[in-house]
One Martini backbone bead per residue (centre of mass of N, CA, C, O) as a GRO file, in nm:
protein
  168
    1MET     BB    1   0.095   0.035   0.020
    2ILE     BB    2   0.055   0.359  -0.031
    3LYS     BB    3   0.136   0.639   0.184
    4SER     BB    4   0.301   0.848  -0.021
    5ILE     BB    5   0.240   1.144  -0.229
    6THR     BB    6   0.433   1.365  -0.429
    7VAL     BB    7   0.386   1.663  -0.593
    8VAL     BB    8   0.596   1.794  -0.862
    9ILE     BB    9   0.628   2.127  -0.992
   10PRO     BB   10   0.823   2.231  -1.253
   11ALA     BB   11   0.890   2.611  -1.251
   12ARG     BB   12   1.055   2.789  -1.439
   13GLY     BB   13   1.144   3.145  -1.502
   14GLY     BB   14   1.396   3.118  -1.745
   15SER     BB   15   1.287   3.106  -2.021
   16LYS     BB   16   1.405   3.151  -2.362
   17ARG     BB   17   1.197   3.058  -2.582
   18VAL     BB   18   0.950   3.105  -2.359
   19VAL     BB   19   0.873   3.360  -2.205
   20GLY     BB   20   0.693   3.279  -1.922
   21LYS     BB   21   0.548   2.996  -1.974
   22ASN     BB   22   0.431   2.918  -1.676
   23LEU     BB   23   0.242   3.200  -1.702
   24ARG     BB   24   0.088   3.119  -1.939
   25PRO     BB   25  -0.219   3.140  -2.069
   26LEU     BB   26  -0.502   2.914  -2.068
   27ALA     BB   27  -0.797   3.026  -2.073
   28GLY     BB   28  -0.683   3.236  -1.829
   29ILE     BB   29  -0.471   3.009  -1.725
   30PRO     BB   30  -0.196   2.934  -1.579
   31LEU     BB   31  -0.006   2.666  -1.621
   32VAL     BB   32   0.072   2.622  -1.306
   33VAL     BB   33  -0.230   2.627  -1.214
   34ARG     BB   34  -0.328   2.387  -1.365
   35ALA     BB   35  -0.144   2.186  -1.229
   36VAL     BB   36  -0.243   2.236  -0.948
   37ASN     BB   37  -0.534   2.178  -0.984
   38ILE     BB   38  -0.523   1.885  -1.080
   39ALA     BB   39  -0.383   1.778  -0.816
   40LEU     BB   40  -0.622   1.855  -0.635
   41LYS     BB   41  -0.844   1.704  -0.784
   42ALA     BB   42  -0.698   1.425  -0.729
   43GLY     BB   43  -0.615   1.466  -0.387
   44PHE     BB   44  -0.344   1.648  -0.326
   45LYS     BB   45  -0.364   1.858  -0.090
   46SER     BB   46  -0.062   1.846   0.087
   47THR     BB   47   0.143   1.754  -0.190
   48VAL     BB   48   0.195   2.030  -0.347
   49ILE     BB   49   0.483   2.112  -0.537
   50VAL     BB   50   0.663   2.409  -0.621
   51SER     BB   51   0.948   2.452  -0.829
   52THR     BB   52   1.137   2.757  -0.780
   53GLU     BB   53   1.296   3.094  -0.852
   54SER     BB   54   1.019   3.250  -0.880
   55LEU     BB   55   0.830   3.482  -0.729
   56GLU     BB   56   0.587   3.486  -0.920
   57ILE     BB   57   0.531   3.181  -0.914
   58SER     BB   58   0.512   3.146  -0.612
   59GLN     BB   59   0.262   3.328  -0.566
   60ILE     BB   60   0.067   3.178  -0.759
   61ALA     BB   61   0.092   2.894  -0.637
   62GLU     BB   62   0.001   2.954  -0.351
   63ALA     BB   63  -0.277   3.075  -0.431
   64ALA     BB   64  -0.353   2.782  -0.562
   65GLY     BB   65  -0.231   2.566  -0.313
   66ALA     BB   66   0.075   2.560  -0.301
   67ARG     BB   67   0.379   2.460  -0.232
   68VAL     BB   68   0.698   2.618  -0.192
   69ILE     BB   69   1.020   2.555  -0.342
   70ILE     BB   70   1.326   2.695  -0.350
   71ARG     BB   71   1.553   2.714  -0.590
   72PRO     BB   72   1.851   2.718  -0.688
   73ALA     BB   73   2.023   2.859  -0.943
   74GLU     BB   74   2.158   2.591  -1.056
   75LEU     BB   75   1.834   2.482  -1.083
   76ALA     BB   76   1.772   2.738  -1.321
   77SER     BB   77   1.904   2.640  -1.553
   78ASP     BB   78   1.946   2.512  -1.877
   79ASN     BB   79   2.109   2.248  -1.749
   80ALA     BB   80   1.896   2.158  -1.567
   81SER     BB   81   1.736   1.902  -1.428
   82THR     BB   82   1.465   1.737  -1.303
   83GLU     BB   83   1.618   1.545  -1.117
   84SER     BB   84   1.760   1.772  -0.951
   85VAL     BB   85   1.508   1.899  -0.849
   86LEU     BB   86   1.386   1.653  -0.703
   87LEU     BB   87   1.616   1.608  -0.509
   88GLN     BB   88   1.587   1.875  -0.365
   89VAL     BB   89   1.306   1.832  -0.256
   90LEU     BB   90   1.376   1.583  -0.099
   91ASP     BB   91   1.580   1.702   0.082
   92VAL     BB   92   1.390   1.906   0.220
   93LEU     BB   93   1.188   1.693   0.322
   94ARG     BB   94   1.402   1.535   0.496
   95MET     BB   95   1.468   1.760   0.683
   96GLU     BB   96   1.151   1.751   0.784
   97GLY     BB   97   1.074   1.424   0.794
   98ASN     BB   98   0.999   1.375   0.485
   99GLU     BB   99   0.929   1.054   0.303
  100PRO     BB  100   0.825   0.988   0.017
  101GLU     BB  101   0.742   0.706  -0.168
  102TRP     BB  102   0.616   0.889  -0.399
  103VAL     BB  103   0.672   1.065  -0.718
  104MET     BB  104   0.508   1.336  -0.892
  105THR     BB  105   0.519   1.464  -1.212
  106LEU     BB  106   0.390   1.810  -1.329
  107PRO     BB  107   0.413   1.968  -1.589
  108PRO     BB  108   0.286   2.261  -1.713
  109THR     BB  109   0.339   2.178  -2.035
  110SER     BB  110   0.066   1.973  -1.962
  111PRO     BB  111  -0.254   2.091  -1.969
  112PHE     BB  112  -0.437   1.812  -2.072
  113ARG     BB  113  -0.454   1.666  -1.836
  114LYS     BB  114  -0.614   1.419  -1.626
  115VAL     BB  115  -0.745   1.294  -1.341
  116SER     BB  116  -0.771   1.005  -1.460
  117THR     BB  117  -0.471   0.966  -1.509
  118ILE     BB  118  -0.364   1.013  -1.220
  119LYS     BB  119  -0.528   0.780  -1.096
  120THR     BB  120  -0.411   0.558  -1.266
  121PHE     BB  121  -0.125   0.582  -1.170
  122VAL     BB  122  -0.178   0.524  -0.876
  123ALA     BB  123  -0.296   0.249  -0.918
  124GLU     BB  124  -0.044   0.124  -1.055
  125ALA     BB  125   0.146   0.176  -0.822
  126LYS     BB  126  -0.008  -0.012  -0.628
  127ASN     BB  127   0.024  -0.277  -0.822
  128ARG     BB  128   0.366  -0.228  -0.868
  129MET     BB  129   0.548  -0.182  -0.599
  130ASP     BB  130   0.712  -0.458  -0.601
  131ASP     BB  131   0.840  -0.419  -0.928
  132HIS     BB  132   0.839  -0.094  -0.907
  133ASP     BB  133   0.985   0.260  -0.922
  134CYS     BB  134   0.848   0.345  -1.206
  135LEU     BB  135   0.633   0.578  -1.389
  136MET     BB  136   0.543   0.651  -1.742
  137SER     BB  137   0.451   0.860  -1.987
  138VAL     BB  138   0.360   0.824  -2.340
  139THR     BB  139   0.390   0.921  -2.685
  140GLU     BB  140   0.335   0.852  -2.991
  141ASP     BB  141   0.574   0.847  -3.272
  142ARG     BB  142   0.573   0.887  -3.627
  143GLY     BB  143   0.805   1.081  -3.766
  144ASP     BB  144   0.635   1.367  -3.872
  145TYR     BB  145   0.835   1.602  -3.979
  146TRP     BB  146   0.869   1.960  -3.990
  147ARG     BB  147   0.992   2.243  -4.206
  148MET     BB  148   1.134   2.535  -4.271
  149THR     BB  149   1.250   2.640  -4.600
  150ASN     BB  150   1.171   2.945  -4.567
  151THR     BB  151   1.083   3.296  -4.511
  152ASN     BB  152   0.771   3.242  -4.633
  153GLY     BB  153   0.669   2.958  -4.479
  154ALA     BB  154   0.758   2.711  -4.595
  155ILE     BB  155   0.692   2.350  -4.608
  156SER     BB  156   0.851   2.038  -4.507
  157ARG     BB  157   0.973   1.737  -4.492
  158LEU     BB  158   1.226   1.596  -4.318
  159PHE     BB  159   1.111   1.312  -4.423
  160ALA     BB  160   1.021   1.189  -4.725
  161ASP     BB  161   0.953   0.869  -4.604
  162ALA     BB  162   0.725   0.933  -4.426
  163SER     BB  163   0.443   0.838  -4.300
  164ARG     BB  164   0.105   0.939  -4.407
  165ARG     BB  165  -0.029   0.699  -4.229
  166GLN     BB  166  -0.143   0.574  -3.951
  167GLN     BB  167  -0.178   0.275  -4.047
  168GLU     BB  168   0.148   0.254  -4.102
   0.00000   0.00000   0.00000
């Protein structure tokens, strides 16, 4: 039986490609708030943690109902891994005497996940905890990539022989 699951939402404030992406609204709701909301709706009332270095993200996340753990600057760089962020959160929790049995990561940049998906993961974790220590979701990739071929916006297939039909 799983005794404790902590949800960690990694929400760095310093994105370079999409500035402020974790605060960008989708249907009027910032992405980080969407992640907090879905975790709370799934029943993780006291174990939703947002890891960030951003004061703005931390204020918005706390207002949405999450606990915030501020990450050090070296874990807010372009080269910092999600794993290093999770380990820092676990170190903070361990110092407080809290060692969750499972950790669930909910990146804000996947705003269309459903409560049912989260609950399915929890059920699977409970069923598999004797022989698994990690579960992750994946999406099938059909390898049909496109690229812009000129400055006029024309596009072409990156791989000319990529399958055109899902059935293939």
